[in-house]
Coordinates of C-alpha atoms in Angstrom, one line a residue:
X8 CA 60.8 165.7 117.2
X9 CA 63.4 163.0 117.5
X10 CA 65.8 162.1 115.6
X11 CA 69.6 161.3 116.1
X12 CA 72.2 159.1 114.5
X13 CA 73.5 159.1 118.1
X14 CA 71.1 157.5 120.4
X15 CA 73.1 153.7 119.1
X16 CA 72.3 151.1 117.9
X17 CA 69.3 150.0 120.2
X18 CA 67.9 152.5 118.7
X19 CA 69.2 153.3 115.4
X20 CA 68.4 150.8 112.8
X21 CA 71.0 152.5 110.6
X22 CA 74.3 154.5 110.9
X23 CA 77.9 154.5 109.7
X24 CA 79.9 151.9 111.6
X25 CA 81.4 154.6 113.5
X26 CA 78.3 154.6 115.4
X27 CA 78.0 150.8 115.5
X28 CA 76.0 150.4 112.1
X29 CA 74.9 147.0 111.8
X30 CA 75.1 146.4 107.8
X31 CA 77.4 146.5 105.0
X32 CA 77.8 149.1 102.9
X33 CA 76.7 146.4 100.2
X34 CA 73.7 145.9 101.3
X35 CA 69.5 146.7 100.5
X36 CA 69.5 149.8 102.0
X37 CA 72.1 151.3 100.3
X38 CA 70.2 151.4 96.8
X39 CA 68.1 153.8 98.8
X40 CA 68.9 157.4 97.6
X41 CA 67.9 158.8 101.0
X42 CA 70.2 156.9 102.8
X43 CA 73.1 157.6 100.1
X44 CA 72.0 161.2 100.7
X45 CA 72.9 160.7 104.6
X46 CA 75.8 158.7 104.2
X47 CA 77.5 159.0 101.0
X48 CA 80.5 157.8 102.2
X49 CA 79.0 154.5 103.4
X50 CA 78.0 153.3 100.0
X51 CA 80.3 154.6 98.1
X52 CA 78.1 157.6 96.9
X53 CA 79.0 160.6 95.0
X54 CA 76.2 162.5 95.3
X55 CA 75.3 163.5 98.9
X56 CA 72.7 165.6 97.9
X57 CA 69.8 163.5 96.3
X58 CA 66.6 164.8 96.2
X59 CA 64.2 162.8 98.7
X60 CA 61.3 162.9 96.6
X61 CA 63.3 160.7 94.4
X62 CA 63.6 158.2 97.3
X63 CA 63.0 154.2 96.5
X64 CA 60.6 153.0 98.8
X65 CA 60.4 149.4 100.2
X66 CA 57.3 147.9 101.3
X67 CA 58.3 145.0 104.1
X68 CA 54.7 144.2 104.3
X69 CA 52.9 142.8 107.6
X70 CA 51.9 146.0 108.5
X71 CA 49.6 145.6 112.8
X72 CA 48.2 148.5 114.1
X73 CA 47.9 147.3 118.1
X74 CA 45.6 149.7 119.5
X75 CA 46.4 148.6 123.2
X76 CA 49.9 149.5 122.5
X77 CA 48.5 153.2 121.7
X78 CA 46.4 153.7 124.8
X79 CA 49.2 152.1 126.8
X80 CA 51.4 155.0 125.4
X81 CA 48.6 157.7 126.0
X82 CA 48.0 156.4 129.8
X83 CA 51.9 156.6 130.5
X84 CA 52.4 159.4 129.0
X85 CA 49.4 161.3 131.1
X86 CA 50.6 159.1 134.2
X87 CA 54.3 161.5 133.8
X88 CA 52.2 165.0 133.4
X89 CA 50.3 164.0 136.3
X90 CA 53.4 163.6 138.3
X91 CA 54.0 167.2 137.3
X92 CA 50.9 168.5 137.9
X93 CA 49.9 168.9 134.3
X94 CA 46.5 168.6 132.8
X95 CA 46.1 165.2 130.6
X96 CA 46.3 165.1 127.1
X97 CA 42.3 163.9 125.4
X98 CA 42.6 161.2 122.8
X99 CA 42.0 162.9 119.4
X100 CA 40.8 160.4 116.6
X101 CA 42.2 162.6 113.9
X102 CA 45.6 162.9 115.8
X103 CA 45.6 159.1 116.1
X104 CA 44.8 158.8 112.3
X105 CA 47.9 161.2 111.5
X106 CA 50.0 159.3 114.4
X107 CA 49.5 155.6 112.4
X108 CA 50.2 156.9 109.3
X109 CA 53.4 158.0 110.3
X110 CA 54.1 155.0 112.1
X111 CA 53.5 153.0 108.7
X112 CA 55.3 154.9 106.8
X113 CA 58.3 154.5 109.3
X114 CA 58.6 150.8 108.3
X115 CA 58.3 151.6 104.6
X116 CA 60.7 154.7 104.5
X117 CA 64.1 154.0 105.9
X118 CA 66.0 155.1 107.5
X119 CA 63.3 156.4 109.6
X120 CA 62.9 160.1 110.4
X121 CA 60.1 163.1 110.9
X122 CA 60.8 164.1 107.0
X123 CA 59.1 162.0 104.8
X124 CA 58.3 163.0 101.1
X125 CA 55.3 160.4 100.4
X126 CA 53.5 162.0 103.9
X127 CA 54.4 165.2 102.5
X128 CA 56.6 166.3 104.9
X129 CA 57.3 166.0 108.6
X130 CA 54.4 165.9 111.3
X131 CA 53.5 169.5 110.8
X132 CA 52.8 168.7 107.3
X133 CA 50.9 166.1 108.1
X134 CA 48.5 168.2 110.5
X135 CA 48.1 170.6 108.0
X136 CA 47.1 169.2 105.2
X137 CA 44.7 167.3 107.2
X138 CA 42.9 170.1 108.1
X139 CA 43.8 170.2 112.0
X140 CA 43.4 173.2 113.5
X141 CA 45.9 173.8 116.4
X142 CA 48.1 176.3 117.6
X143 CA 51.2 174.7 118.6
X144 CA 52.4 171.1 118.5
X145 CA 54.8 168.5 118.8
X146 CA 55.7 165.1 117.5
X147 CA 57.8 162.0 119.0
X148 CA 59.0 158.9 117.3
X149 CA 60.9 155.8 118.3
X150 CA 61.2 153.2 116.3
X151 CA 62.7 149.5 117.1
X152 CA 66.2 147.6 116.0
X153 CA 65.1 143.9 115.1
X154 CA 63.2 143.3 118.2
X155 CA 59.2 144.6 119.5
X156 CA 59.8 147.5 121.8
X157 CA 57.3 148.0 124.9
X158 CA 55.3 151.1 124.7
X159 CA 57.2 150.8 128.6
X160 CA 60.2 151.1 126.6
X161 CA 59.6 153.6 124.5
X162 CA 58.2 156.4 127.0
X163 CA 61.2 155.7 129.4
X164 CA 63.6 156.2 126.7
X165 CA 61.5 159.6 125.4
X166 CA 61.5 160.4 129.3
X167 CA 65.1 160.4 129.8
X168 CA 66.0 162.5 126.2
X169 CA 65.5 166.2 127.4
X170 CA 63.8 167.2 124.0
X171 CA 61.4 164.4 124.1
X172 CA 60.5 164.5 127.9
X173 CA 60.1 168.1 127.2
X174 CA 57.6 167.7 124.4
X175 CA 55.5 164.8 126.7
X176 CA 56.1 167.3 129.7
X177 CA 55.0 170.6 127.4
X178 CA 52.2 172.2 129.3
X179 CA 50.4 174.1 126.5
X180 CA 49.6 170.9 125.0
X181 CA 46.1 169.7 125.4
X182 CA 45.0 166.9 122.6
X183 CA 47.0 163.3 121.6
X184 CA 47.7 161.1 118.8
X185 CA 49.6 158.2 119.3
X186 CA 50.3 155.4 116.3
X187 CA 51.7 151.9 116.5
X188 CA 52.9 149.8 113.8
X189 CA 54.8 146.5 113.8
X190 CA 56.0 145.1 110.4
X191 CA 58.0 142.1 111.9
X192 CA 60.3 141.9 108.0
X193 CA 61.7 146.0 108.4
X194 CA 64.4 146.6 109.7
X195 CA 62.6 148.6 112.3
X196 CA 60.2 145.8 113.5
X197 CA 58.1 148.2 115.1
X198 CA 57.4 152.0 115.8
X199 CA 55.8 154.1 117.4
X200 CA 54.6 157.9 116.6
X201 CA 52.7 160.5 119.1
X202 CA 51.8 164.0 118.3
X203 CA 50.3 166.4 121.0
X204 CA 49.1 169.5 119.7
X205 CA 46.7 172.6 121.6
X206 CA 43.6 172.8 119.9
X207 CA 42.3 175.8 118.4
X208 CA 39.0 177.1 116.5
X209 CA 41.1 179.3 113.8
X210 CA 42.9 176.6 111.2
X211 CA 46.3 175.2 111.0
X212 CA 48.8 177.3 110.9
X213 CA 50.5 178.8 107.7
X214 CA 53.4 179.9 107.0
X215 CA 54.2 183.7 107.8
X216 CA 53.1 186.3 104.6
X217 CA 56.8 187.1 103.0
X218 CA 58.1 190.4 103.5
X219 CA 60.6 192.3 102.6
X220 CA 61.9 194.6 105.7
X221 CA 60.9 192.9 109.0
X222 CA 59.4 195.4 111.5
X223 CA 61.5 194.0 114.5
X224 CA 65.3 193.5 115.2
X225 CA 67.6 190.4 116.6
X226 CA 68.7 191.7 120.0
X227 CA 72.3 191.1 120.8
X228 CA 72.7 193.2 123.9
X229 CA 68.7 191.5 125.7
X230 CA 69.2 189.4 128.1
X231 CA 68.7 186.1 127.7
X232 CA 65.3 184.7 127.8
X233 CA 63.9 181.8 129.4
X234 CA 61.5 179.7 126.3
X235 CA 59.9 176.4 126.3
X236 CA 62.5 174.2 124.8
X237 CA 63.1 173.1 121.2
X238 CA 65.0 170.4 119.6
X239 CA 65.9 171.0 115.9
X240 CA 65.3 168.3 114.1
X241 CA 69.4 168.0 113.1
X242 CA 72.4 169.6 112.3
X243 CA 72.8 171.4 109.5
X244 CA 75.7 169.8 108.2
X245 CA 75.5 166.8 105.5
X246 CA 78.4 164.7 107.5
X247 CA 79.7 161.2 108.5
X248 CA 81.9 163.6 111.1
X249 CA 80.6 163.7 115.1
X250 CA 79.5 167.3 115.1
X251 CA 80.7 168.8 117.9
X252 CA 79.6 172.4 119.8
X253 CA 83.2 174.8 120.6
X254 CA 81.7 178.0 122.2
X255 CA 78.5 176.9 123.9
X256 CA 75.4 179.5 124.5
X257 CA 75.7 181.5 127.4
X258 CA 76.1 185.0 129.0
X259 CA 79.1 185.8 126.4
X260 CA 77.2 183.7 123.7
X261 CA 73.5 185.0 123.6
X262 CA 71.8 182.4 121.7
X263 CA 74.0 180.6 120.2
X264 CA 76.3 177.1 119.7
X265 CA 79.6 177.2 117.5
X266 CA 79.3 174.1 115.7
X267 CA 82.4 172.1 114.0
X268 CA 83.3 168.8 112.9
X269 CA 86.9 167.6 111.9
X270 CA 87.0 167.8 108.3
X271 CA 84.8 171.0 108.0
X272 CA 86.4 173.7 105.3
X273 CA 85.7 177.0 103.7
X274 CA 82.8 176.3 101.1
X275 CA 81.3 173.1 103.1
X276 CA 77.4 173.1 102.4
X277 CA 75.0 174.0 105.1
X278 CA 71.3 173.0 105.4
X279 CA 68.7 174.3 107.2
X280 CA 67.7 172.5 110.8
X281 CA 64.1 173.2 110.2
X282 CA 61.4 174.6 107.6
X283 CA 60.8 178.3 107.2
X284 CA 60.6 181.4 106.0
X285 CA 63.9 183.3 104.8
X286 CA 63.5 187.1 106.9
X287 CA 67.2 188.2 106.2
X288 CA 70.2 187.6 104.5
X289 CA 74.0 189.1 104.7
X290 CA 76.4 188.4 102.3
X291 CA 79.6 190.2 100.8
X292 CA 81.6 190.8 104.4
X293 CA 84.7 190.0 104.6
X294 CA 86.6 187.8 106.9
X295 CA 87.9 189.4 110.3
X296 CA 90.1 187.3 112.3
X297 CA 89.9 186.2 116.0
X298 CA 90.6 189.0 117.6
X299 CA 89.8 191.0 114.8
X300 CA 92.4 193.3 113.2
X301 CA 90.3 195.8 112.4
X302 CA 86.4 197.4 112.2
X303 CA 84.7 194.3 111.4
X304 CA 81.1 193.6 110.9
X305 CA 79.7 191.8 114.3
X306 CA 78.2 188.6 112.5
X307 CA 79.9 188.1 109.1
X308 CA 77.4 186.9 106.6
X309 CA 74.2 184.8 107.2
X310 CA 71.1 183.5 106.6
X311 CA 68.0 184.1 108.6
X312 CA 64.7 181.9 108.8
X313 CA 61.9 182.1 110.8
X314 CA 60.3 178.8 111.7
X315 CA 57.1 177.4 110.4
X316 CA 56.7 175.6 113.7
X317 CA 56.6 178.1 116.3
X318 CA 57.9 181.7 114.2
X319 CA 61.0 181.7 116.5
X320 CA 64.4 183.0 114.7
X321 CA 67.1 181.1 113.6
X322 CA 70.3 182.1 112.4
X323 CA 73.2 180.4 110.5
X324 CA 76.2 182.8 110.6
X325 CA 79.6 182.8 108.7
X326 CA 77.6 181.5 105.6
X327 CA 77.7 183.1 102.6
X328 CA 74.1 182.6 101.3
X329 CA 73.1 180.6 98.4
X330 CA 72.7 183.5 95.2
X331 CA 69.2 182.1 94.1
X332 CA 67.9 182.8 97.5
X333 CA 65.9 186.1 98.2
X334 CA 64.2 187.7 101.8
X335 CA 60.7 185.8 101.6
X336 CA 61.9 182.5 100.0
X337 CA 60.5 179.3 101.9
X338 CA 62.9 176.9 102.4
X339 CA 62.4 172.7 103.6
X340 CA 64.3 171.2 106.5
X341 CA 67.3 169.7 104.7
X342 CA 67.5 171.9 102.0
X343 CA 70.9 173.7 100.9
X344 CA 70.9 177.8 102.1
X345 CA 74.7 178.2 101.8
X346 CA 78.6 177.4 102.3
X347 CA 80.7 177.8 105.6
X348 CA 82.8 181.2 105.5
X349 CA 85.0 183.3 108.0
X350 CA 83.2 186.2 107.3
X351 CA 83.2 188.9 110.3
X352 CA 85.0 187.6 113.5
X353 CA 85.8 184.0 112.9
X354 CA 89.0 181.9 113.8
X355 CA 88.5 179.4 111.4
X356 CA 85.6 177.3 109.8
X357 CA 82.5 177.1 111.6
X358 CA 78.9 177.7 111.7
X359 CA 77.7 180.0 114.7
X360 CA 73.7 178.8 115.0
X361 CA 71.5 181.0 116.9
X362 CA 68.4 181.1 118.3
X363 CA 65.6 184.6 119.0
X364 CA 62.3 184.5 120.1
X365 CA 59.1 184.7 117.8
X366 CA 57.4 187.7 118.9
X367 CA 57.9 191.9 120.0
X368 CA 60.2 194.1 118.3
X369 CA 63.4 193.0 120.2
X370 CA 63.9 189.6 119.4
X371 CA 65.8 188.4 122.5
X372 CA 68.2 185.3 122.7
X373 CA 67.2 181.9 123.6
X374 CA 69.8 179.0 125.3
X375 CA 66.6 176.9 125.3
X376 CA 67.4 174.3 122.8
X377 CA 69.8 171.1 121.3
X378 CA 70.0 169.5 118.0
X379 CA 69.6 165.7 117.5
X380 CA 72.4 164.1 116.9
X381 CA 74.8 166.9 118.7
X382 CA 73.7 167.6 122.3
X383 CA 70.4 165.7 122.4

């Protein structure tokens, strides 16, 4: 995926003017409730937490499909695998049908992003309720900033982000959709959409059966593990703030990136990075210190989720979960699991976000992955 308030304003079509945001807090786009729900502060919003489906759509009209734009994509893209050595990705007409009506929606739906309530949900979605069988994908976007982009442009700017190149660059992929879409009166202008996926015979993929116990551990003292990389889709943090990582993942941090941002506090809400499937849930420790002055639990409390995307583990640590949520809930990217604690050993307000491997018993730790937005 790709999405970042970060990447500027070339980029960006919207973000606070912090990062160079390009319109008053006054004007259109502000009546949207999904860009309220972004940046309350902005327009003067109260409510950071508006529901998306309620969203206000805005339909610039002169919607082009180009499909010379969309080979020109598939033909670069292919010409950078070959230059790995990797097999190119086949043109899939149902990918490309999927790939243009995200594009579309990208010029009605702003700001921009992989989530969007009238497709359903984000690319995934998409494939699914389409009936696509695959077993693994992934999805790029890139949308314009009052000018038409090249598709040139837009694969050397996916080529030099690490989690785009990597999804282009992915070698388990084997099938392509690509969508263009220039609307010359949104914001946007024009943008552009490709999903790769790996075909297969059994169905799309669901998400896993809720259970109660899981028959498998997360395994603090495993090595680390070397994984294809993943980029979450963002942070899970509901902020104007630059989110920054203090303890990066490493030997002494299996997994994990300590993530802050200036005015975070005891009781600030966290969301989850990405769709899934709640597998475990600690609540009711108490807080520690850093060092600790005493037995202490080793993670505090938290909230566990295994993805829909690819069933790897992610944790959200010193949060004390949500009380509505149970082991088994499904959860959608974006949507409130809990508040920011010091449970266990903490020295101060921060979310410790981790990251184990989908399959075996031992669930070892990954350092394969950024967050849009943070270190993407």
């Amino acid at each position: 995926m790709a999405y970042s308030k970060k990447h500027g304003s070339k980029y960006m079509p919207y973000t606070t003017n912090k990062f160079g945001y390009k319109y008053e807090s006054d004007d259109i786009h502000c009546n949207s409730q999904q860009f309220r729900a972004h940046f309350p502060k902005l327009c003067g919003s109260q409510d950071g937490a508006v529901r998306l489906q309620n969203e206000n759509m805005y339909d610039y009209g002169g919607d082009a499909i180009d499909s010379s734009y969309e080979s020109r994509i598939i033909n670069l893209i292919n010409q950078e695998r070959q230059k790995q050595g990797l097999s190119p990705l086949q043109p899939d007409s149902q990918l490309t049908e999927v790939a243009r009506a995200k594009a579309q929606d990208m010029s009605r739906y702003q700001p921009p992003a992989h989530y969007s309530p009238t497709l359903g949900g984000d690319e995934f979605a998409q494939l699914n309720n389409a009936n696509i069988p695959y077993e693994n994908a992934v999805a790029n976007i890139f949308w314009g900033n009052g000018k038409q982009y090249t598709p040139e442009e837009a694969v050397t700017w996916w080529m030099n982000s690490p989690g785009h190149r990597a999804n282009i660059l992915n070698p388990n992929m084997t099938h392509i959709g690509v969508g263009y879409d220039y609307s010359p009166n949104a914001p946007t202008q024009n943008n552009f959409s490709m999903i790769a996926i790996r075909k297969s015979a059994l169905g799309p993929i669901s998400a896993p059966t809720p259970v109660n116990t899981a028959p498998w551990r997360i395994c603090l003292e495993c090595p680390i593990v070397t994984t294809p990389f993943h980029a979450y889709f963002t942070d899970p943090f509901n902020t104007e703030d630059d989110v920054s990582i203090i303890t990066p993942c490493g030997p002494n941090h299996p997994g994990a990136k300590d993530l802050w941002f200036p005015s975070i506090a005891i009781g600030t809400p966290v969301y989850a990075s990405e769709a899934g499937t709640i597998n475990f849930l600690a609540s009711g420790n108490p807080p520690c210190g850093n060092p600790p002055t005493g037995p202490c639990p080793r993670d505090g409390n938290l909230v566990s989720i295994t993805s829909d995307i690819d069933q790897y583990i992610t944790q959200y640590v010193h949060v004390t979960p949500l009380p509505n949520l149970k082991i088994g809930d499904h959860v959608n990217l974006g949507q409130q699991i809990g508040t920011v604690d010091i449970s266990g050993i903490s020295g101060g307000p921060h979310v410790h976000m981790a990251r184990y491997t989908a399959t075996g018993f031992d669930r070892s730790p990954t350092c394969d992955w950024g967050i849009y937005g943070v270190d993407l």
